[in-house]
Amino acid sequence: MKTPKDLKNYLDSLVWWKQHGLALLIIVIMMTIYFAPMLFQNQGPPASDIQAWEGASKSIREYNASHSDLALWASNIFSGMPASNISVPIPVYTIDSAINLLNDLLPWQYLYFIFGGFFFYLFLRILGLSWLSAMFGALIFLLIPHHVGLINAGHNTKLRAIMFSPFLAWTFICFVKNTSLLSFLILALALALEARTNHYQLVYYVGFIVLFLGLPYLVGYFRRKEWKKMGSQVGLLVIAILLAGIIAAPKLILTRQYLPYSIRGSSGETAQSAAGGLEKGYATQWSFPPEEMVTFVIPNFYGGTSQYEYTGDAVPQLQGRTIPAYWGKMPFTTSSEYLGILTVFLGFLGMFAYWKRRLVKSLAVMSILTLLISFGRHFSPVFDIFFNYFPVFDKFRVPSMILFLIEFSIAVFAAFGIEKLLHLHKDDIRKWVIFISSILGGLLLIGVVSLLIGGGLPFASAQEFSRYPEQTLQLLRTARLEILKADAWRLIVFCLLTAGVMVAYIQKHISRTVLYPVLAILMLIDMYTIDNRFLNEFVPQQADQSPFTQSQIDQYIMQDDGLFRVFPVGDLFGNNRWSYFHQSIGGYHAAKMHIYQKMVEENLYHSTESGNNINWNIVKLLNVKYVITTQRISSDHISAIGQDPNTNWILYQVDDPFPRAWMVYQTRIISAGQEQRQVLNQAGFDPRTEAIVFEDLLDSSTADGEQTGSAEVTHFDANQITVEVSTPREGLLVLSENYLPIWWQATLDGEAVTIHRVNSLQRGIVVPQGSHTVHFEIKAPLFHASILAGNITVWIVHGVILLLAGLRYLPVRSTGKSGAGAV
C-alpha cells in the first residue's frame, strides 16, 4: 500500500488492529523512556508513603508468610488495629492480580501506566476521534505531572485507581453504545477492578466520570422518549455494579464493617449507631486554594513541592539543598497540579470547538463542579452540600484529590483540540484565529503579570513567620521568587513557540502532517521538563534492603524477647519505623481506631506527675516497656538506658512495666467513655488493681478477699491470643489489646464468653475462681464467605467474556475498524 502524503489519512486508513498496535507500541516506548531508571538502572522511588506502609504492615506480612490463614489484625501499630485498611491480600484473582504478578519482571507502576494510557486511547477512539487526536490525548493523560508525582509519593492505591479509570470509561461507553452480554460483563469487570484498588475516595470520584459520561445518553433517551432502552441500560448497570461488588466484596466487607469504629466513621464511643464521618476541619486541611489555580500553567508559582531541590543561583548557600519551597495554604505538597501549557491551550480550543456535543458539555460541567468541590473550606457552599448530604462523602479528606477529574477531562478536551486543528477549514479560519489568539494571549498575560507582581508577593505562609527567623525567611523568599520567575518565563516561551506554530499552520507554511509532530514534540518537552522534577528523585534499590535503618536503640530493644510495646514520644510517635521493628503504641494511619485516637488526644500527654507531660497510667495500661525520646525527661517511672550517638535518641526503660494481661478485682462503673478517660488522667487511679467498666461485671458479694491472681500470655499472634489464668476468686482479666466489638471472639475453657470494653479502650473477660484458659480469636465469617463468592463470580465472568470475545472477534479479526461514533 502506498503511503499517503497526509499523515492523518494514512493512519485512519490502517485496519483497526494495526492502529491499536501502533498506539500501544508508542505508549510502551514512551513509558520505557520515562521508567528507564526503574527498568534498567535498578532505581525506584523514595516513596515515603510506601515506607509508612512497610512499617505498618510488617507484622501482617510476616504472619501471612508463615501461616495458611490471613492476618486480620496488625499487632505492631497503635497497640493493635484491624489489618483491613493496611494490608490484606485477597485470594480473588483477575486482571490486577496478573499485573501484580508481573511485578517480579517489570515495575508495576510501568505496567499500570501502559494499561491506563492504552485504554485512554481506546476511550477517545470510541468517542469518534481520529488516531492522531486519541494518541495525543492518551499521552497527555499519562504525562500529567501529578500522576508521575504519585510514584515518588508512594500513593500506590491512588495511582492504581487513576490508571484503571480509562478502562472503566471505555467499557462504559462500549456498553452504552452497544449493549450486549459481552459489553455488560466487561463493564462489571472494570467496575470490580476500580473497586479493588482500595482507594475508595478515588473510586467515589471515578463514579463522577461514569455519571457525567452517562448523562448525555440519558438526556437523549428522555428527548426521544426511549424509556425501554434507558430502563434496560440503567438496570443492567445496577446489576453490573452488584457483580463488581461481589468480586470486590472481601475487602469491601472488611472496610465497611470496620468503618464505624475508625476515625473515618465513628459517631460515638462504641460506634454502634449509624456511622458518622470525619470532623470537617480535619477533612478539609488539604483544600485547594482558588488562587493556586495559576499552578495549572505555572507549577512553581507557590513553590511547587514542600521538599524541593534548589538548583538556582540567587541564593548560593542553598544550592543543592532541599528546601521547603511550597508556601501556599495547604499543610504541604508532594506533587504538582500542573496541567501543561499545550494541554490547557488545546483543552480550551477543543471544549469550545465541540461545545455542541453533549458529552463535552457534560465533562465541562463536571470539571467546574470538581473545581468548586476541591476548594473545600476556601469555598464552603458547594463543598458543604456534598459533605453534609452525599452518602459517604464525609468519610473523605483531602478535597484537592478530586482535581483528578479535571486532569481526566482536560486530556479529553485537548484531544478534541487537536481534532479541531486537524479539521480546520478555510471558511472558518478567521473565527478560530481570533479564538486561538485569545487563548494564547490569556496564557501569555498570566506569565507576564506573574513576572511583574512577583516581587510583591509574601513568599511565606502564615505559619512560617513564626517558625523561621527573619534571615532564613529572606533566603527562602529570594529562592521562591527565583523559582516562580523561571516557570513564568517558561510559560511565556511556550506560548510564543505555540503561537509561532499556529501562525505557520494557518498561513499554510506547514501542513497538518508537520503540525502534529511539532505540537506533539512541544507537548512532550512541556510535560517532561516538569515530570523530570519527580523522575530525577529515583534512588538505587536493593531487593533485600530494609526500608528503615536499624539504630542502636532498635538493636538493644530487639534483644529483649518479651511481649511488650515501645512508646516513641512526641515527634517520633507518628513514625512507622518503630512499628517495623517493634510493637508500638504509635504510628501513622489515616483510619486508626476512634477510641484509640480519643485516648491519644485526651489521655496520653496529660501528665500524672510533675516534670513531664506523660500520662503514666496510659503507659502502664498499654504494656509499654521502653520509651524513646529526643529530649531528656524526668520521671520516677523510668530509668535511662542510653543514647544513640547517630540519632541522639534517648532510650528509657519503664520500671516495673505492666504485662500484656493481668487480673483485677475492683471495678469502677462509669457509663460514658469521655468520663472514663477523665479518670485515666488522675494520678490516684491505679490500673493494676482497678478497672473502669461500663456496667457492673463482678459479683459484689466477693468484693473482699485475696487478690493474687495471675495471667500469662502463652500464645500471641495476629489472629489468636491465649492467656492462662489462675485466680483465687472471681475477677476481671484485662488484656492490653484494643477493644473491637466485631470479629474478636473469646472462649473460657472452650465456652464462649463476652468480651467487655474496659479502661475506655481495652478488653476484659470475667473469670471465675480457679485455673482457666482464655482464648481470643479473630473471626470474620462473612469475609471468608465473600472470598468463595468472589472467586466463583470472577471465574464465571472471565470464562463467559473469553468465550463471547472469541466467538465475536476471531472470525472477523482481519476486517472492520474501530472507534466510530460520537456523543
Coordinates of N, CA and C in Angstrom, one line a residue, residues 667-809:
T667 N -13.7 -2.8 90.3 CA -14.1 -2.1 89.1 C -14.8 -0.8 89.5
R668 N -14.7 0.2 88.7 CA -15.4 1.4 88.8 C -16.3 1.6 87.7
I669 N -17.6 1.7 87.9 CA -18.6 1.8 86.9 C -18.8 3.2 86.4
I670 N -18.5 3.5 85.2 CA -18.7 4.8 84.6 C -19.3 4.6 83.2
S671 N -20.4 5.1 82.9 CA -21.2 4.8 81.7 C -20.8 5.5 80.5
A672 N -20.0 6.6 80.6 CA -19.6 7.4 79.4 C -18.1 7.3 79.2
G673 N -17.8 7.1 77.9 CA -16.4 7.0 77.6 C -15.5 8.2 77.9
Q674 N -16.0 9.4 77.7 CA -15.3 10.6 78.0 C -15.0 10.7 79.5
E675 N -16.0 10.3 80.3 CA -15.8 10.4 81.7 C -14.8 9.3 82.2
Q676 N -14.8 8.2 81.5 CA -13.8 7.2 81.8 C -12.4 7.7 81.5
R677 N -12.2 8.4 80.4 CA -10.9 8.9 80.1 C -10.4 10.0 81.1
Q678 N -11.4 10.7 81.6 CA -11.0 11.7 82.6 C -10.4 11.1 83.9
V679 N -11.0 9.9 84.2 CA -10.5 9.2 85.4 C -9.0 8.7 85.1
L680 N -8.8 8.2 83.9 CA -7.5 7.7 83.5 C -6.4 8.8 83.6
N681 N -6.8 10.1 83.7 CA -5.8 11.2 83.8 C -5.5 11.5 85.3
Q682 N -6.2 10.8 86.2 CA -6.0 11.1 87.6 C -4.8 10.2 88.2
A683 N -4.0 10.9 88.9 CA -2.8 10.2 89.5 C -3.2 9.2 90.5
G684 N -4.4 9.4 91.1 CA -4.9 8.4 92.1 C -5.4 7.1 91.6
F685 N -5.7 7.1 90.3 CA -6.2 5.8 89.7 C -5.1 4.8 89.5
D686 N -5.2 3.6 90.0 CA -4.2 2.6 89.9 C -4.7 1.5 89.0
P687 N -4.3 1.4 87.7 CA -4.8 0.4 86.8 C -4.4 -1.0 87.1
R688 N -3.5 -1.2 88.0 CA -3.0 -2.5 88.4 C -4.1 -3.2 89.3
T689 N -4.8 -2.4 90.0 CA -5.8 -3.0 91.0 C -7.2 -2.7 90.6
E690 N -7.5 -1.8 89.7 CA -8.8 -1.4 89.4 C -9.0 -1.2 87.9
A691 N -10.2 -1.5 87.5 CA -10.6 -1.3 86.0 C -11.8 -0.5 85.9
I692 N -11.9 0.3 84.9 CA -13.1 1.2 84.7 C -14.0 0.4 83.7
V693 N -15.2 0.2 84.0 CA -16.2 -0.6 83.2 C -17.4 0.2 83.0
F694 N -18.2 -0.2 82.0 CA -19.4 0.5 81.6 C -20.6 -0.1 82.4
E695 N -20.5 -1.3 82.9 CA -21.6 -1.9 83.7 C -21.0 -2.8 84.8
D696 N -21.8 -3.2 85.7 CA -21.3 -4.0 86.8 C -21.0 -5.4 86.3
L697 N -19.8 -5.8 86.4 CA -19.4 -7.1 85.9 C -19.0 -8.2 87.0
L698 N -18.6 -7.7 88.1 CA -18.2 -8.7 89.2 C -19.2 -8.8 90.3
D699 N -19.3 -10.0 90.8 CA -20.2 -10.2 91.9 C -19.8 -9.4 93.2
S700 N -20.6 -8.5 93.6 CA -20.3 -7.6 94.7 C -20.1 -8.4 96.0
S701 N -20.7 -9.6 96.1 CA -20.5 -10.4 97.4 C -19.1 -10.9 97.6
T702 N -18.3 -10.9 96.5 CA -16.9 -11.3 96.6 C -16.0 -10.2 96.5
A703 N -16.4 -9.0 96.9 CA -15.6 -7.8 96.7 C -14.3 -7.9 97.6
D704 N -14.5 -8.5 98.7 CA -13.3 -8.6 99.6 C -12.7 -10.0 99.5
G705 N -11.4 -10.0 99.7 CA -10.7 -11.3 99.6 C -9.4 -11.2 98.9
E706 N -8.8 -12.4 98.7 CA -7.4 -12.4 98.2 C -7.4 -11.9 96.7
Q707 N -6.4 -11.1 96.4 CA -6.2 -10.5 95.1 C -4.8 -10.9 94.5
T708 N -4.5 -12.1 94.5 CA -3.2 -12.6 94.0 C -3.3 -13.4 92.7
G709 N -4.3 -13.2 91.9 CA -4.5 -13.9 90.7 C -3.4 -13.6 89.7
S710 N -3.2 -14.6 88.7 CA -2.1 -14.4 87.7 C -2.7 -14.6 86.3
A711 N -2.1 -14.0 85.4 CA -2.4 -14.1 84.0 C -1.2 -14.1 83.1
E712 N -1.0 -15.2 82.3 CA 0.2 -15.3 81.5 C -0.2 -15.6 80.0
V713 N 0.3 -14.7 79.2 CA 0.0 -14.9 77.7 C 0.9 -16.0 77.2
T714 N 0.3 -17.2 76.8 CA 1.1 -18.3 76.4 C 1.2 -18.4 74.8
H715 N 0.3 -17.7 74.2 CA 0.4 -17.7 72.7 C -0.1 -16.3 72.2
F716 N 0.7 -15.8 71.3 CA 0.3 -14.5 70.8 C 0.6 -14.4 69.3
D717 N -0.3 -14.1 68.4 CA -0.1 -13.8 67.0 C -1.2 -12.9 66.5
A718 N -1.2 -12.7 65.2 CA -2.1 -11.7 64.6 C -3.6 -12.1 64.8
N719 N -3.9 -13.4 64.8 CA -5.3 -13.8 64.9 C -5.7 -14.5 66.2
Q720 N -4.7 -14.9 67.0 CA -5.1 -15.6 68.2 C -4.2 -15.2 69.4
I721 N -4.9 -15.2 70.6 CA -4.1 -14.9 71.8 C -4.7 -15.9 72.9
T722 N -3.8 -16.5 73.5 CA -4.2 -17.5 74.6 C -3.6 -17.0 75.9
V723 N -4.4 -16.9 77.0 CA -4.0 -16.5 78.3 C -4.3 -17.6 79.3
E724 N -3.3 -18.0 80.1 CA -3.6 -18.9 81.2 C -3.8 -18.1 82.4
V725 N -5.0 -18.3 83.1 CA -5.4 -17.5 84.2 C -5.5 -18.4 85.5
S726 N -5.0 -17.9 86.6 CA -5.3 -18.6 87.9 C -5.7 -17.5 88.8
T727 N -6.9 -17.7 89.5 CA -7.5 -16.7 90.3 C -8.1 -17.3 91.5
P728 N -7.9 -16.7 92.8 CA -8.5 -17.3 94.0 C -9.9 -17.0 94.1
R729 N -10.5 -16.1 93.3 CA -11.9 -15.8 93.3 C -12.2 -15.1 92.0
E730 N -13.5 -14.8 91.8 CA -13.9 -14.2 90.6 C -13.2 -12.9 90.4
G731 N -12.7 -12.7 89.2 CA -12.0 -11.4 88.9 C -12.2 -11.0 87.4
L732 N -11.5 -10.0 87.1 CA -11.6 -9.4 85.7 C -10.2 -9.5 85.0
L733 N -10.2 -10.3 84.0 CA -8.9 -10.4 83.2 C -8.9 -9.2 82.2
V734 N -7.8 -8.4 82.3 CA -7.7 -7.2 81.5 C -6.6 -7.6 80.5
L735 N -6.9 -7.5 79.2 CA -6.0 -7.7 78.1 C -5.6 -6.4 77.5
S736 N -4.3 -6.1 77.4 CA -3.9 -4.9 76.8 C -3.9 -5.0 75.3
E737 N -5.1 -5.1 74.8 CA -5.3 -5.1 73.3 C -6.6 -4.2 73.1
N738 N -6.6 -3.5 72.0 CA -7.7 -2.6 71.8 C -9.1 -3.4 71.6
Y739 N -10.1 -2.8 72.2 CA -11.4 -3.4 72.1 C -12.1 -3.1 70.8
L740 N -12.6 -4.2 70.1 CA -13.3 -4.0 68.9 C -14.5 -5.0 68.9
P741 N -15.7 -4.5 68.9 CA -16.9 -5.4 69.1 C -17.2 -6.3 68.0
I742 N -16.4 -6.2 66.9 CA -16.6 -7.1 65.7 C -15.4 -8.0 65.6
W743 N -15.6 -9.2 65.0 CA -14.5 -10.1 64.7 C -13.9 -10.8 65.9
W744 N -13.5 -10.1 66.9 CA -12.8 -10.8 68.0 C -13.8 -11.6 68.9
Q745 N -13.5 -12.8 69.1 CA -14.4 -13.7 70.0 C -13.5 -14.3 71.0
A746 N -14.1 -14.7 72.2 CA -13.3 -15.2 73.3 C -14.0 -16.5 73.8
T747 N -13.2 -17.4 74.3 CA -13.7 -18.6 75.0 C -13.0 -18.8 76.3
L748 N -13.7 -19.3 77.3 CA -13.2 -19.6 78.6 C -13.3 -21.1 78.7
D749 N -12.1 -21.8 78.7 CA -12.1 -23.3 78.7 C -13.0 -23.9 77.6
G750 N -13.0 -23.2 76.5 CA -13.7 -23.7 75.3 C -15.1 -23.2 75.2
E751 N -15.7 -22.5 76.2 CA -17.0 -22.0 76.2 C -17.0 -20.5 75.9
A752 N -17.9 -20.1 75.0 CA -17.9 -18.7 74.5 C -18.3 -17.8 75.7
V753 N -17.5 -16.7 75.8 CA -17.8 -15.7 76.8 C -17.8 -14.3 76.1
T754 N -18.3 -13.3 76.9 CA -18.4 -12.0 76.4 C -17.1 -11.2 76.6
I755 N -16.7 -10.5 75.6 CA -15.5 -9.5 75.7 C -16.1 -8.2 76.1
H756 N -15.7 -7.6 77.2 CA -16.2 -6.3 77.6 C -15.1 -5.2 77.4
R757 N -15.6 -4.0 77.1 CA -14.7 -2.9 77.0 C -14.4 -2.3 78.3
V758 N -13.1 -2.3 78.7 CA -12.7 -1.7 80.0 C -11.6 -0.7 79.8
N759 N -11.5 0.2 80.8 CA -10.5 1.2 80.7 C -10.6 2.0 79.4
S760 N -11.8 2.2 79.0 CA -12.1 3.0 77.8 C -11.7 2.3 76.5
L761 N -10.7 1.5 76.4 CA -10.3 1.0 75.1 C -9.7 -0.4 75.1
Q762 N -9.8 -1.1 76.3 CA -9.2 -2.4 76.3 C -10.2 -3.5 76.5
R763 N -9.7 -4.8 76.4 CA -10.6 -5.9 76.5 C -10.6 -6.5 77.9
G764 N -11.8 -6.9 78.4 CA -11.9 -7.6 79.7 C -12.8 -8.8 79.6
I765 N -12.4 -9.8 80.4 CA -13.1 -11.1 80.5 C -13.4 -11.4 82.0
V766 N -14.6 -11.7 82.3 CA -14.9 -12.1 83.7 C -14.5 -13.6 83.8
V767 N -13.6 -13.8 84.8 CA -13.1 -15.2 85.0 C -13.4 -15.7 86.4
P768 N -14.1 -16.8 86.5 CA -14.4 -17.4 87.9 C -13.2 -17.9 88.6
Q769 N -13.4 -18.3 89.8 CA -12.3 -18.9 90.6 C -11.7 -20.1 90.0
G770 N -10.4 -20.3 90.1 CA -9.8 -21.5 89.6 C -8.8 -21.1 88.5
S771 N -8.3 -22.2 87.9 CA -7.3 -22.1 86.8 C -8.1 -22.3 85.4
H772 N -7.9 -21.4 84.5 CA -8.6 -21.4 83.3 C -7.8 -21.0 82.1
T773 N -8.2 -21.4 80.9 CA -7.6 -21.0 79.7 C -8.6 -20.0 78.9
V774 N -8.1 -18.8 78.7 CA -8.9 -17.8 78.0 C -8.3 -17.7 76.6
H775 N -9.1 -17.9 75.6 CA -8.6 -17.9 74.2 C -9.3 -16.8 73.4
F776 N -8.6 -15.9 72.8 CA -9.1 -14.8 71.9 C -8.8 -15.2 70.5
E777 N -9.8 -15.1 69.6 CA -9.6 -15.4 68.2 C -10.4 -14.4 67.3
I778 N -9.7 -14.0 66.3 CA -10.4 -13.0 65.4 C -11.0 -13.9 64.2
K779 N -12.3 -13.7 64.0 CA -13.0 -14.4 63.0 C -13.9 -13.5 62.2
A780 N -13.9 -13.7 60.9 CA -14.7 -12.8 60.0 C -15.4 -13.7 59.0
P781 N -16.5 -14.4 59.4 CA -17.1 -15.4 58.6 C -17.6 -14.9 57.2
L782 N -18.2 -13.6 57.3 CA -18.7 -13.0 56.1 C -17.6 -12.7 55.1
F783 N -16.4 -12.4 55.6 CA -15.3 -12.1 54.8 C -14.8 -13.4 54.1
H784 N -14.7 -14.5 54.8 CA -14.3 -15.7 54.2 C -15.3 -16.2 53.2
A785 N -16.6 -16.1 53.5 CA -17.7 -16.5 52.5 C -17.6 -15.6 51.3
S786 N -17.3 -14.4 51.4 CA -17.2 -13.5 50.2 C -16.0 -13.8 49.3
I787 N -14.9 -14.4 49.9 CA -13.8 -14.9 49.1 C -14.3 -16.0 48.1
L788 N -15.1 -16.9 48.7 CA -15.6 -18.0 47.8 C -16.6 -17.5 46.8
A789 N -17.5 -16.6 47.2 CA -18.4 -16.0 46.2 C -17.7 -15.2 45.2
G790 N -16.7 -14.4 45.6 CA -15.9 -13.6 44.6 C -15.2 -14.5 43.6
N791 N -14.6 -15.6 44.0 CA -13.9 -16.5 43.1 C -14.8 -17.1 42.1
I792 N -16.0 -17.6 42.6 CA -17.0 -18.2 41.7 C -17.4 -17.2 40.6
T793 N -17.7 -16.0 41.1 CA -18.2 -14.9 40.2 C -17.1 -14.5 39.2
V794 N -15.9 -14.3 39.6 CA -14.9 -13.8 38.7 C -14.5 -14.9 37.7
W795 N -14.6 -16.1 38.0 CA -14.3 -17.2 37.0 C -15.4 -17.3 36.0
I796 N -16.6 -17.2 36.5 CA -17.7 -17.2 35.5 C -17.7 -16.0 34.6
V797 N -17.4 -14.8 35.1 CA -17.3 -13.6 34.3 C -16.2 -13.7 33.3
H798 N -15.0 -14.2 33.8 CA -13.8 -14.3 32.9 C -14.1 -15.4 31.8
G799 N -14.7 -16.5 32.2 CA -15.0 -17.5 31.2 C -15.9 -17.1 30.1
V800 N -17.0 -16.4 30.5 CA -18.0 -16.0 29.5 C -17.4 -14.9 28.6
I801 N -16.7 -14.0 29.2 CA -16.0 -12.9 28.4 C -15.1 -13.6 27.3
L802 N -14.3 -14.5 27.7 CA -13.4 -15.1 26.8 C -14.1 -15.9 25.7
L803 N -15.2 -16.6 26.1 CA -16.0 -17.3 25.1 C -16.7 -16.4 24.1
L804 N -17.3 -15.3 24.6 CA -18.0 -14.4 23.7 C -17.1 -13.6 22.9
A805 N -15.9 -13.2 23.4 CA -14.9 -12.5 22.6 C -14.4 -13.3 21.5
G806 N -14.1 -14.6 21.8 CA -13.6 -15.5 20.8 C -14.7 -15.7 19.7
L807 N -15.9 -15.9 20.0 CA -17.0 -16.0 19.0 C -17.2 -14.8 18.2
R808 N -17.0 -13.6 18.8 CA -17.3 -12.4 18.1 C -16.1 -11.9 17.3
Y809 N -14.9 -11.9 17.8 CA -13.8 -11.2 17.1 C -12.9 -12.1 16.3

